[in-house]
Each structure stands twice: as C-alpha cells, then as structure tokens.
JSON list of N, CA and C in Angstrom, two decimals:
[
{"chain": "A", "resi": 1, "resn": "UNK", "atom": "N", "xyz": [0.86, -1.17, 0.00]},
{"chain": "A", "resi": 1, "resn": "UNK", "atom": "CA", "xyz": [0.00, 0.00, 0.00]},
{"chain": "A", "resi": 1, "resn": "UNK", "atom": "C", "xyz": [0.90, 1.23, 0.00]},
{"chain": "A", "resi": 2, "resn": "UNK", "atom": "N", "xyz": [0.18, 2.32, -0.47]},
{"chain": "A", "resi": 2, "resn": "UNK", "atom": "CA", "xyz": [1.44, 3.38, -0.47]},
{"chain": "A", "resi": 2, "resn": "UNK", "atom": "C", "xyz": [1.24, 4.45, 0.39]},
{"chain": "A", "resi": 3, "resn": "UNK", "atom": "N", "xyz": [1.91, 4.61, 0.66]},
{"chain": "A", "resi": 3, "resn": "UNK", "atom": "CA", "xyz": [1.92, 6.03, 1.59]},
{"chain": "A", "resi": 3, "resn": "UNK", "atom": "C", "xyz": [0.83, 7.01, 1.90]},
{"chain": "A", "resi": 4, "resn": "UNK", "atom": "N", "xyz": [0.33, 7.63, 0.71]},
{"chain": "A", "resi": 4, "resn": "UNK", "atom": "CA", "xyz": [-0.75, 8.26, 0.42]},
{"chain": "A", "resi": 4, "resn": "UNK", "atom": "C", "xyz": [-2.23, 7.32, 0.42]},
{"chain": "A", "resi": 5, "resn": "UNK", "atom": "N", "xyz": [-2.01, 6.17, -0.14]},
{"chain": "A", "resi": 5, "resn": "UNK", "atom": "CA", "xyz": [-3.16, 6.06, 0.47]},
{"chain": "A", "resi": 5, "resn": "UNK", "atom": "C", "xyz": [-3.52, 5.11, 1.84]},
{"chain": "A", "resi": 6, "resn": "UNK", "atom": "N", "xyz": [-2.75, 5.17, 2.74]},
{"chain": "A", "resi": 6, "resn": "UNK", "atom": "CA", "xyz": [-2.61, 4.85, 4.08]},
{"chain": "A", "resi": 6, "resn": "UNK", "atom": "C", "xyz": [-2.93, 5.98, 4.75]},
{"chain": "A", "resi": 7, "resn": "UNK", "atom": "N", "xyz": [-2.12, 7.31, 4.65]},
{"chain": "A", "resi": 7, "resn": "UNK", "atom": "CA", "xyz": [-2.91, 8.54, 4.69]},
{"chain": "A", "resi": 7, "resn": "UNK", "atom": "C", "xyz": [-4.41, 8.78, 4.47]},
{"chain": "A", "resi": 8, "resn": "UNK", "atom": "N", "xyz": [-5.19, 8.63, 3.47]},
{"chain": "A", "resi": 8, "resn": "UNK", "atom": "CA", "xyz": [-6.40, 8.53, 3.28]},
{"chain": "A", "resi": 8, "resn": "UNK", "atom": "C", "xyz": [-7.06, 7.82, 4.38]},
{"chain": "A", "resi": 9, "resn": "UNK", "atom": "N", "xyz": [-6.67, 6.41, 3.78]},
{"chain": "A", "resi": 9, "resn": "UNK", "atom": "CA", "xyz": [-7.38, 5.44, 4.80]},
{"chain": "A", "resi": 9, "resn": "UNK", "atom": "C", "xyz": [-7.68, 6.14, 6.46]},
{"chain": "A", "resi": 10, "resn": "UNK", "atom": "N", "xyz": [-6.07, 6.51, 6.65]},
{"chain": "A", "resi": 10, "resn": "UNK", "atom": "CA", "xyz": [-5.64, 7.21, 8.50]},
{"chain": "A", "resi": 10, "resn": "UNK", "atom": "C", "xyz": [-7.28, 8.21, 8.66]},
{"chain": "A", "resi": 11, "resn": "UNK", "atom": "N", "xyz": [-7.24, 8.77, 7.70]},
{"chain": "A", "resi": 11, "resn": "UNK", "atom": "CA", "xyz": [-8.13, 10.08, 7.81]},
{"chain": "A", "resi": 11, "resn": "UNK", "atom": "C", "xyz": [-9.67, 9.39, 7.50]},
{"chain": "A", "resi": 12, "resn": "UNK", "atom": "N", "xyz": [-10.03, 8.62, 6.94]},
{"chain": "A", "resi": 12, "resn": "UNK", "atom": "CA", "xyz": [-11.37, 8.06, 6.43]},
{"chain": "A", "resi": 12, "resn": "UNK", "atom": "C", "xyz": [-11.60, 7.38, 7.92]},
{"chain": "A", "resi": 13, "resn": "UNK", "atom": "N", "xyz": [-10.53, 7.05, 8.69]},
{"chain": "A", "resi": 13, "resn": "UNK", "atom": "CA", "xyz": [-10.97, 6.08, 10.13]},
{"chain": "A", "resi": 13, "resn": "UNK", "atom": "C", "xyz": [-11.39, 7.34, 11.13]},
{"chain": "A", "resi": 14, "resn": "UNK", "atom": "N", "xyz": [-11.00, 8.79, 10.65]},
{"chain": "A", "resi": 14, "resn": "UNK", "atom": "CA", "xyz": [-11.74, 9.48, 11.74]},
{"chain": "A", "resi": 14, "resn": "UNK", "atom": "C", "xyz": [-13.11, 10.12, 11.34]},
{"chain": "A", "resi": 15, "resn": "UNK", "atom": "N", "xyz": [-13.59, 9.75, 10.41]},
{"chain": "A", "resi": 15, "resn": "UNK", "atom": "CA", "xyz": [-14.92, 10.25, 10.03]},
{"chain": "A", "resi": 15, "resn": "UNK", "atom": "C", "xyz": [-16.32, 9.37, 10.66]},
{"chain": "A", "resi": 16, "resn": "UNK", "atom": "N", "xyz": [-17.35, 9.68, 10.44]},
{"chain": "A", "resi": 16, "resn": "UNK", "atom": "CA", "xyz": [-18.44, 9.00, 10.75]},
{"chain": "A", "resi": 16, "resn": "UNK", "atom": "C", "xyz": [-18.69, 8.01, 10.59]},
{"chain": "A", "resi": 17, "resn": "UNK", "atom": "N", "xyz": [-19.26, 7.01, 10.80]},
{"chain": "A", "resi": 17, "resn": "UNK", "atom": "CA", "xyz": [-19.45, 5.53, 9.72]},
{"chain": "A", "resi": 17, "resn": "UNK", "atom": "C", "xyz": [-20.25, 6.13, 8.73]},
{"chain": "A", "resi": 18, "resn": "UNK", "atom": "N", "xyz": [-21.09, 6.63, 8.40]},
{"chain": "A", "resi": 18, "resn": "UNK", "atom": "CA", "xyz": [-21.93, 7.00, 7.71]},
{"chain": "A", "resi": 18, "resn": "UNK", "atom": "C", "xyz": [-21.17, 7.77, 6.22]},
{"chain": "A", "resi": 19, "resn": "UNK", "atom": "N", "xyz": [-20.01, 8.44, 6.60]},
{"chain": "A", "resi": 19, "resn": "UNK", "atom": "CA", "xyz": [-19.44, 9.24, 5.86]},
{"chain": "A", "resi": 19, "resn": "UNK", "atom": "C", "xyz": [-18.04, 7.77, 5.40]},
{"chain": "A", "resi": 20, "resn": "UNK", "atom": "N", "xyz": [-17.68, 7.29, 6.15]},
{"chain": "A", "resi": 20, "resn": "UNK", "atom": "CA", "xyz": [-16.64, 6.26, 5.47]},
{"chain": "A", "resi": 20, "resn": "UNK", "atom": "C", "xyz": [-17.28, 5.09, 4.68]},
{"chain": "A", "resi": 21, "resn": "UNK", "atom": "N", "xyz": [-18.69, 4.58, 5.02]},
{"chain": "A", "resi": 21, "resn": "UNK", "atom": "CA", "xyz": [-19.54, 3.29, 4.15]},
{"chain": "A", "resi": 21, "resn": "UNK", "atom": "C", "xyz": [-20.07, 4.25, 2.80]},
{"chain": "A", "resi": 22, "resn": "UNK", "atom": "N", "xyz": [-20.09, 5.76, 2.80]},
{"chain": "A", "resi": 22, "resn": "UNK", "atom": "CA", "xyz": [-20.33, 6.18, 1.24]},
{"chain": "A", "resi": 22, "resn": "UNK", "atom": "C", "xyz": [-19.25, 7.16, 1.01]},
{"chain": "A", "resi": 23, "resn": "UNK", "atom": "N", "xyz": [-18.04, 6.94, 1.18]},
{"chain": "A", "resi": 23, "resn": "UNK", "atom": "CA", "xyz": [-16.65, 7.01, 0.58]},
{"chain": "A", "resi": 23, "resn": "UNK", "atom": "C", "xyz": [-16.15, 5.38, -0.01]},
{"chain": "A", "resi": 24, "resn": "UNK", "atom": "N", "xyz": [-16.51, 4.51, 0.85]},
{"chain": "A", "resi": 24, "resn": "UNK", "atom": "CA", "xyz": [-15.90, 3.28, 0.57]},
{"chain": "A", "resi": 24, "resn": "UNK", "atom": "C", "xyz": [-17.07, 3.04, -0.41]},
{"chain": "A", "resi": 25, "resn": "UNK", "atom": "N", "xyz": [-17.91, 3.24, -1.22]},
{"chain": "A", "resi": 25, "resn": "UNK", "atom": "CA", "xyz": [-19.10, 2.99, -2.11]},
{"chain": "A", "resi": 25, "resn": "UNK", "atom": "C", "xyz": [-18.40, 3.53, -3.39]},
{"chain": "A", "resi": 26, "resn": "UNK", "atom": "N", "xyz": [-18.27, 4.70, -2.77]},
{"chain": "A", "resi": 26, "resn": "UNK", "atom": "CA", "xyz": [-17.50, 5.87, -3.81]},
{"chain": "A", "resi": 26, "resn": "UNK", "atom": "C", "xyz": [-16.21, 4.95, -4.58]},
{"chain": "A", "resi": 27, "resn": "UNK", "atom": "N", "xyz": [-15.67, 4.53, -3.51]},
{"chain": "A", "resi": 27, "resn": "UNK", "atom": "CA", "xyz": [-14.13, 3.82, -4.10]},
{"chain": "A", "resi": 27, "resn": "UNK", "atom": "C", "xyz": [-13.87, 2.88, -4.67]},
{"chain": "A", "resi": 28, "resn": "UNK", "atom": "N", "xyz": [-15.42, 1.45, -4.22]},
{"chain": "A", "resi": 28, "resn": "UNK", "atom": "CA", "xyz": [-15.13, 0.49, -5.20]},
{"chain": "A", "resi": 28, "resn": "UNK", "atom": "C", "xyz": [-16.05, 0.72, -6.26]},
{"chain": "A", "resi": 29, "resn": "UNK", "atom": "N", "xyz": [-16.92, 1.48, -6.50]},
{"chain": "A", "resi": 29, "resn": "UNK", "atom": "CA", "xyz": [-17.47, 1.94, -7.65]},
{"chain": "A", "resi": 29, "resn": "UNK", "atom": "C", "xyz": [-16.32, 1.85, -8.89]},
{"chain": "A", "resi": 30, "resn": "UNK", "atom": "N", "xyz": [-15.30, 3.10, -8.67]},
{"chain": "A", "resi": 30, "resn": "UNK", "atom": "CA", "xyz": [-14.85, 3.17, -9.41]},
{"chain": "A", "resi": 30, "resn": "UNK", "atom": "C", "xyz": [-13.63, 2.56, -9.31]},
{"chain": "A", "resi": 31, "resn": "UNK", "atom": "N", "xyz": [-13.39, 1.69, -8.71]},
{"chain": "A", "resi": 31, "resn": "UNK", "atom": "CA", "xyz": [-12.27, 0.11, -8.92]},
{"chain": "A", "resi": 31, "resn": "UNK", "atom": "C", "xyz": [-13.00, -0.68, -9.99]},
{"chain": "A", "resi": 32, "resn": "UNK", "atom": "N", "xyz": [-14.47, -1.04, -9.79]},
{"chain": "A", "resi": 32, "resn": "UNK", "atom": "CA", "xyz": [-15.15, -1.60, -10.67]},
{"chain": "A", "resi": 32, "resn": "UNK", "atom": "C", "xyz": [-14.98, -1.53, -11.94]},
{"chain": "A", "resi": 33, "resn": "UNK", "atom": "N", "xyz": [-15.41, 0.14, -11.98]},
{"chain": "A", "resi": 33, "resn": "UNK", "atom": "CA", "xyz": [-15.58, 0.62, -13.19]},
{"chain": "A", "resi": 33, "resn": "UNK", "atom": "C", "xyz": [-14.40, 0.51, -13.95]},
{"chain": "A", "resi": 34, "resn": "UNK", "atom": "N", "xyz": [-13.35, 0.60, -13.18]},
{"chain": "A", "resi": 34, "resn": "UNK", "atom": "CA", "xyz": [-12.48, 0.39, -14.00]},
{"chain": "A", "resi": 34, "resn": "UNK", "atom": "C", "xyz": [-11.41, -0.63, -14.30]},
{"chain": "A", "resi": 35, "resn": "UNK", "atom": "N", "xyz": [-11.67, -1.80, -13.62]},
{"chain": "A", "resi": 35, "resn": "UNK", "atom": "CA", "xyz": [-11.60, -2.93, -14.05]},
{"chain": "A", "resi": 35, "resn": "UNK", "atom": "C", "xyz": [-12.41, -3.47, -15.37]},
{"chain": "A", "resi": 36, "resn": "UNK", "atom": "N", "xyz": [-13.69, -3.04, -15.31]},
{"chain": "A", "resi": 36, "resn": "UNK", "atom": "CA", "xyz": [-15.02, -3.43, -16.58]},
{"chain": "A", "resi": 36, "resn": "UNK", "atom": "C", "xyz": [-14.38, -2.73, -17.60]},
{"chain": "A", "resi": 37, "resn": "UNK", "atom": "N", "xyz": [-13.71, -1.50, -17.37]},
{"chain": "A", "resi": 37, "resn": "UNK", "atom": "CA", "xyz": [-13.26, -0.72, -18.73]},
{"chain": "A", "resi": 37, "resn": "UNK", "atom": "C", "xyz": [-11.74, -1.69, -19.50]},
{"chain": "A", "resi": 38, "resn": "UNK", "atom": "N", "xyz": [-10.90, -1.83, -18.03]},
{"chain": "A", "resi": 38, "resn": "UNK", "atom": "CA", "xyz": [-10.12, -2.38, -18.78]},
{"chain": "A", "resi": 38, "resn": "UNK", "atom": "C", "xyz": [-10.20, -3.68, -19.43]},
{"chain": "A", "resi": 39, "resn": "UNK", "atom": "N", "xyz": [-10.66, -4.49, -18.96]},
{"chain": "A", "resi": 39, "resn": "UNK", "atom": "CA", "xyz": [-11.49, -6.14, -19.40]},
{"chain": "A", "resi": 39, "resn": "UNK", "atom": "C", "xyz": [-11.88, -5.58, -20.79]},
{"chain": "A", "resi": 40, "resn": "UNK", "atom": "N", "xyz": [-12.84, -4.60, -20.69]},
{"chain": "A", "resi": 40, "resn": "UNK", "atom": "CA", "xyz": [-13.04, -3.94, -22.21]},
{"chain": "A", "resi": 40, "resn": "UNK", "atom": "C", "xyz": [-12.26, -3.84, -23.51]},
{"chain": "A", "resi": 41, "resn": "UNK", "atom": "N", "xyz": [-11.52, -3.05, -22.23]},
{"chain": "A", "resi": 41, "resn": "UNK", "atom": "CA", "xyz": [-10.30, -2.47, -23.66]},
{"chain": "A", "resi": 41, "resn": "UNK", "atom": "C", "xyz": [-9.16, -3.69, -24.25]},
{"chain": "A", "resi": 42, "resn": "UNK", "atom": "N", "xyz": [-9.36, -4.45, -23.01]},
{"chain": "A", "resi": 42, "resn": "UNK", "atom": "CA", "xyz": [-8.20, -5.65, -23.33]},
{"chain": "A", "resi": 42, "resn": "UNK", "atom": "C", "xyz": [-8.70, -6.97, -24.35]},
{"chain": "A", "resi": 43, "resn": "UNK", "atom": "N", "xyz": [-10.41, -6.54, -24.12]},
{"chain": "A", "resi": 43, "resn": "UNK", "atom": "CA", "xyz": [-10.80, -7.98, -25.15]},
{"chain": "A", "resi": 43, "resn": "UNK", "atom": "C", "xyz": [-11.00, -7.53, -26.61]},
{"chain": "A", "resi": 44, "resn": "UNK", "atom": "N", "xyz": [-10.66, -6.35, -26.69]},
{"chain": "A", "resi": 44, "resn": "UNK", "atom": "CA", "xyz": [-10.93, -5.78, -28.27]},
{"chain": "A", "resi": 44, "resn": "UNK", "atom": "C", "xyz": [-9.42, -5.16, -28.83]},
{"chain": "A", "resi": 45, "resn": "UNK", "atom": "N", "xyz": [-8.20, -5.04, -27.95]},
{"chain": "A", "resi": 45, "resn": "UNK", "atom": "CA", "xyz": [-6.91, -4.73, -28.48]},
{"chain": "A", "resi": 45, "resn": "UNK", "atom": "C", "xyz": [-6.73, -6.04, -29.62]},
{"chain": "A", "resi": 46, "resn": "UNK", "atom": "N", "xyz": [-7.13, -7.23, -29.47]},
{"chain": "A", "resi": 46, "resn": "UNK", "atom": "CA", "xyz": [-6.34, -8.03, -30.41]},
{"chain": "A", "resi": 46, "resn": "UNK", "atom": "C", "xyz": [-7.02, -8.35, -31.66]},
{"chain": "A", "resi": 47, "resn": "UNK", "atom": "N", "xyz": [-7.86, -6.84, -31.84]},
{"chain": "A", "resi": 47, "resn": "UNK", "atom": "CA", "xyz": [-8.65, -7.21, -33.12]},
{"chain": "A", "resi": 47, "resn": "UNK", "atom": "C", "xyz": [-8.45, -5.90, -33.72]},
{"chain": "A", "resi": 48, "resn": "UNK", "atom": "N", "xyz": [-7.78, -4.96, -33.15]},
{"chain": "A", "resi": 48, "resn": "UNK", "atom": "CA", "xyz": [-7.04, -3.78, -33.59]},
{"chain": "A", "resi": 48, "resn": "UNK", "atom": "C", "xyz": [-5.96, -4.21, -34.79]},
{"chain": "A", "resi": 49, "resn": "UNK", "atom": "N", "xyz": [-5.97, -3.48, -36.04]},
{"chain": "A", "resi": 49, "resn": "UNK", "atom": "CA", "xyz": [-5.46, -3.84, -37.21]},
{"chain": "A", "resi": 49, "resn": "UNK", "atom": "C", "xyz": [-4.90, -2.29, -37.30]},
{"chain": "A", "resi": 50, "resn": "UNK", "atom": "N", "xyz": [-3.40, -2.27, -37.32]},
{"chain": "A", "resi": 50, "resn": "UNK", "atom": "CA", "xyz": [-2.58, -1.00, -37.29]},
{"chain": "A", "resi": 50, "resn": "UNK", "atom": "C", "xyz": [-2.31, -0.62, -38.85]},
{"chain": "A", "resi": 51, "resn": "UNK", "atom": "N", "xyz": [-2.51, 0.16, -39.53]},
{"chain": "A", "resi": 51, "resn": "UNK", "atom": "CA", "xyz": [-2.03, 0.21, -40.59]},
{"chain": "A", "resi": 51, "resn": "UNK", "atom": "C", "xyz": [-0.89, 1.28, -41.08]}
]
C-alpha cells in the first residue's frame, strides 16, 4: 500500500461511519468501473489492425 493512500485510509478512520460506508461505495465503484473498462479495452486490443 502506499503512503498516500494509508494517509487517506488514516483520515477516512476518523470520520463518521456514515461518511466512510459512502466514501468506501465511492471507491469500489470506481475500482469496478475500472476494471469493466479495462477487461473492455483488453478484449478488443487483439482485433485492432494497425495500418
């Protein structure tokens, strides 16, 4: 883990629960999202024809 976001994390443990369960919503949202994008992008690179 890196530095910065151990920092985050440090600071997300002094907030509300309420405020860290829709930050942590917030965060794997877009882990998701962007896993689905890359799965995306990775199943259509090998049909890319460079000319």
């Amino acid at each position: 883990m890196t530095e910065l976001l151990e920092r985050a994390i440090a600071q997300l443990k002094t907030l509300p629960i309420a405020e860290q369960d829709a930050i942590a919503t917030r965060l794997l949202a877009e882990i998701e999202d962007e896993q689905r994008w890359k799965a995306q992008f990775e199943s259509t690179t090998d049909r890319l024809v460079l000319v």
